[in-house]
Coordinates of C-alpha atoms in Angstrom, one line a residue:
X1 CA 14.8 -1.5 -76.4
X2 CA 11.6 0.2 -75.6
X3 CA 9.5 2.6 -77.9
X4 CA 8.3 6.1 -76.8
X5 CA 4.5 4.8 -78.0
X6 CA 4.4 2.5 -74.6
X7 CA 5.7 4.7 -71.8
X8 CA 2.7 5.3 -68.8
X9 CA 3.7 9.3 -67.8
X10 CA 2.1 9.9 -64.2
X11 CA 2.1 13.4 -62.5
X12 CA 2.8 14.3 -59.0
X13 CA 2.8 17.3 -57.1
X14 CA 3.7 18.5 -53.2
X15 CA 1.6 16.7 -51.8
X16 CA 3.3 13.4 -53.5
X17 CA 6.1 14.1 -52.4
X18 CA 7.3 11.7 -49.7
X19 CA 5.5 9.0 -51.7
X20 CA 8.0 9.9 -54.8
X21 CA 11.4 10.2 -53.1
X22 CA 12.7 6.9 -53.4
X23 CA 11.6 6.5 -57.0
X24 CA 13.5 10.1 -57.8
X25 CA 16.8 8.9 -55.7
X26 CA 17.2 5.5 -57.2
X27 CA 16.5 6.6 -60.9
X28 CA 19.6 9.6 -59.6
X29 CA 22.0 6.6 -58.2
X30 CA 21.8 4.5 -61.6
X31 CA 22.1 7.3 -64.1
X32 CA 24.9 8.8 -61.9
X33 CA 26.4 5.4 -61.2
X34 CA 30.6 6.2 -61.6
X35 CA 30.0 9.4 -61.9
X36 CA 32.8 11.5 -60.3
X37 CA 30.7 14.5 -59.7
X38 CA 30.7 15.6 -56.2
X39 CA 27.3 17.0 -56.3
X40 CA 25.6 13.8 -57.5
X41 CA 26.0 11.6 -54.3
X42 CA 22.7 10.4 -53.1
X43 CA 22.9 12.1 -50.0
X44 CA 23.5 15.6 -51.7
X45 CA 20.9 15.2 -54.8
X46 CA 18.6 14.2 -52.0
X47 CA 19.0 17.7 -50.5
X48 CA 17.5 19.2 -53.9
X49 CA 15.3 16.9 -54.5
X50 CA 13.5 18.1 -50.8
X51 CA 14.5 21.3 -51.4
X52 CA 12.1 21.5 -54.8
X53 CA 9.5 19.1 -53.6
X54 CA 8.8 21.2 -50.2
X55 CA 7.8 24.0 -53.1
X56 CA 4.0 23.7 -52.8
X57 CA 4.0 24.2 -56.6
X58 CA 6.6 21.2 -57.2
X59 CA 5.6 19.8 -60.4
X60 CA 6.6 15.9 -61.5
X61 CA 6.0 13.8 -64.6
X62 CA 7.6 10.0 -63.6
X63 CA 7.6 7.5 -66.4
X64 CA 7.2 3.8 -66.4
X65 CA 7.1 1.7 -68.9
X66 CA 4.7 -1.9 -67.7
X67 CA 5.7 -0.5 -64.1
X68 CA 9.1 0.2 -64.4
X69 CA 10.5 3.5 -63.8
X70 CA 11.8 5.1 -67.1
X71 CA 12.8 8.7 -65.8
X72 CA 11.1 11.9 -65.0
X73 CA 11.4 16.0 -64.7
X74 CA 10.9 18.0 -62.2
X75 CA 10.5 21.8 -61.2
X76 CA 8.5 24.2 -60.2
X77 CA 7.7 28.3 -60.5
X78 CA 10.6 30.6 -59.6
X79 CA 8.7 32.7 -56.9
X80 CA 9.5 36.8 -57.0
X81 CA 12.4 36.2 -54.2
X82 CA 14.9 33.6 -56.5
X83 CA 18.1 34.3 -57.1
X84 CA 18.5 32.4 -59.8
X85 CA 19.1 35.0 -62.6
X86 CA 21.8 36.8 -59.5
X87 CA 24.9 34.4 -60.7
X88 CA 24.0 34.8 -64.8
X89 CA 26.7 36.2 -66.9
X90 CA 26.5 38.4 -69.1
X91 CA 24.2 40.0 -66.6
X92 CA 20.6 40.1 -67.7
X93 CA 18.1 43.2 -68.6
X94 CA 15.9 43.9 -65.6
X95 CA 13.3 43.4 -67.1
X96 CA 14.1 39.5 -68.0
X97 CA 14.8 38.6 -64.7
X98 CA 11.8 40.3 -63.0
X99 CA 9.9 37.1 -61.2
X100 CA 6.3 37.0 -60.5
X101 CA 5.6 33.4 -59.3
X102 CA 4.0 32.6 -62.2
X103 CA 6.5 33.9 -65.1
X104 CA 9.1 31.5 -65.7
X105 CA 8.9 27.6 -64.4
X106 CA 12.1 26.1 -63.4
X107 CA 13.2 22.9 -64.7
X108 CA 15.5 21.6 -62.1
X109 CA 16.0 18.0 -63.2
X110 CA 15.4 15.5 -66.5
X111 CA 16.8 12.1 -66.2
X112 CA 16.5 8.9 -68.4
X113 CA 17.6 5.5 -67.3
X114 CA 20.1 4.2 -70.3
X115 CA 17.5 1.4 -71.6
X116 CA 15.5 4.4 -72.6
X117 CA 17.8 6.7 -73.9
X118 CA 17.7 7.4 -77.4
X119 CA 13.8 5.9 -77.4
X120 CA 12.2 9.9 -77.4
X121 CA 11.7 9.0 -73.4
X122 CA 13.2 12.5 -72.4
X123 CA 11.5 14.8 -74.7
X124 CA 8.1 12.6 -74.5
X125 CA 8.7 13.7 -70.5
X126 CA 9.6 17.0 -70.7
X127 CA 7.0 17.9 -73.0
X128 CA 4.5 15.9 -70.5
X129 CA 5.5 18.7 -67.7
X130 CA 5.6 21.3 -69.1
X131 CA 2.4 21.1 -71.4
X132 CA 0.0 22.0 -68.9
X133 CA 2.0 24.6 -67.3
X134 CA 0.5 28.3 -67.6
X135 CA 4.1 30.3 -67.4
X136 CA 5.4 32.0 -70.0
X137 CA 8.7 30.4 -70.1
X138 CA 10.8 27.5 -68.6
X139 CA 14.3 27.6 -67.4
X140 CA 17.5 25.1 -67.1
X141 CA 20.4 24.9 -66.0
X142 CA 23.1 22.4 -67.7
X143 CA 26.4 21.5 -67.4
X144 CA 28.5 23.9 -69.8
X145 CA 30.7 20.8 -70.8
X146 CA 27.9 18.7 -71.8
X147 CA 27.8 19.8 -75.0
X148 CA 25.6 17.2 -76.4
X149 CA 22.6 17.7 -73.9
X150 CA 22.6 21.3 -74.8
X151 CA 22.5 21.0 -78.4
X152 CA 19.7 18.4 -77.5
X153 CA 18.2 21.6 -75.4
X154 CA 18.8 24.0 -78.0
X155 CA 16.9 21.4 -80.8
X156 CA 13.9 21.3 -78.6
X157 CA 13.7 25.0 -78.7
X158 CA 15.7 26.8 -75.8
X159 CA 18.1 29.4 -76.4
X160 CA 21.3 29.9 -74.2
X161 CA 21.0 33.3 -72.2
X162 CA 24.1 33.0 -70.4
X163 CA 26.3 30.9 -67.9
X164 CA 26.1 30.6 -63.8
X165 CA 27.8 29.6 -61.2
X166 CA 24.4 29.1 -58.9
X167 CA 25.9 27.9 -55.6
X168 CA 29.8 26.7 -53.8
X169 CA 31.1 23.9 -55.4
X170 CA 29.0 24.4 -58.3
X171 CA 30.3 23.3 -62.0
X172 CA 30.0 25.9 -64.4
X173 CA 26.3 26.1 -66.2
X174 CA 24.8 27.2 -69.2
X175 CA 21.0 28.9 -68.5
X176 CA 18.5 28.3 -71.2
X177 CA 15.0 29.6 -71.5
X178 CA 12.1 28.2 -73.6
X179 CA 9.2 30.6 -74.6
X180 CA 6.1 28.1 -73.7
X181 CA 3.7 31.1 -74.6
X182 CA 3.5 32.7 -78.4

């Protein structure tokens, strides 16, 4: 088992992209090996991993550990046009959901391959991404029955705001904010 102290956290952005993709998929395929969730097929997690990296402010932190891939998280700024507060129930105050392009980052995804779990790997990452941002907040989505990676959520600080059903076919997810400004 590795330690937290040894893992190399790289960034990547846009422009990265294509160079990245492969890395991001195979990570996907062996944490969602079994899984019987329609949505995490390679060929449909590929669809949002392009979809958030064609976002020229797509933000990645990849982790390796002596060149092997550990995990990573990605997102990037919701831009004035999202929708994703639309689906969020109990509705929001106008105010909260008000996007400027630069108010709230959007974590989309935070994976760990299983030799790392339990290590501090995921939190060591996410904290990695979302140090430098200059947001005020970040956002997630997670599965409402994984009750375990919330609480994990809710110890590093986010606070449920409501549940969404964000697109067709969708499972049912709890949205969580962080305040990454005082």
């Amino acid at each position: 088992m590795t330690t937290h102290t040894e893992l190399d956290l790289r960034h990547y952005g846009h422009a990265d992209a294509e160079s990245i993709r492969e890395s991001l998929l195979d990570i996907h395929d062996e944490v969602y090996e079994g899984s019987d969730d329609p949505l995490a097929g390679r060929d449909a997690f590929a669809r949002f991993v392009d979809r958030w990296s064609a976002n020229k402010e797509f933000a990645c932190v990849l982790a390796y550990d002596r060149e092997q891939p550990v995990g990573y998280a990605y997102g990037a700024p919701l831009s004035p046009a999202t929708t994703w507060w639309a689906n969020v129930t109990p509705r929001l105050p106008g105010a909260f959901v008000v996007e400027t392009g630069s108010r709230t980052f959007a974590l989309s995804e935070l994976m760990v391959r299983t030799p790392w779990r339990g290590t501090g790997a995921a939190r060591r990452i996410h904290d990695e991404l979302l140090t430098s941002r200059r947001e005020q907040r970040a956002t997630l989505l997670v599965h409402k029955d994984h009750t375990k990676v919330r609480a994990l959520y809710e110890s590093w600080g986010y606070t449920l705001v409501g549940e969404a059903v964000p697109f067709e076919d969708a499972p049912q997810l709890c949205a969580m904010v962080l305040p990454l400004t005082s």
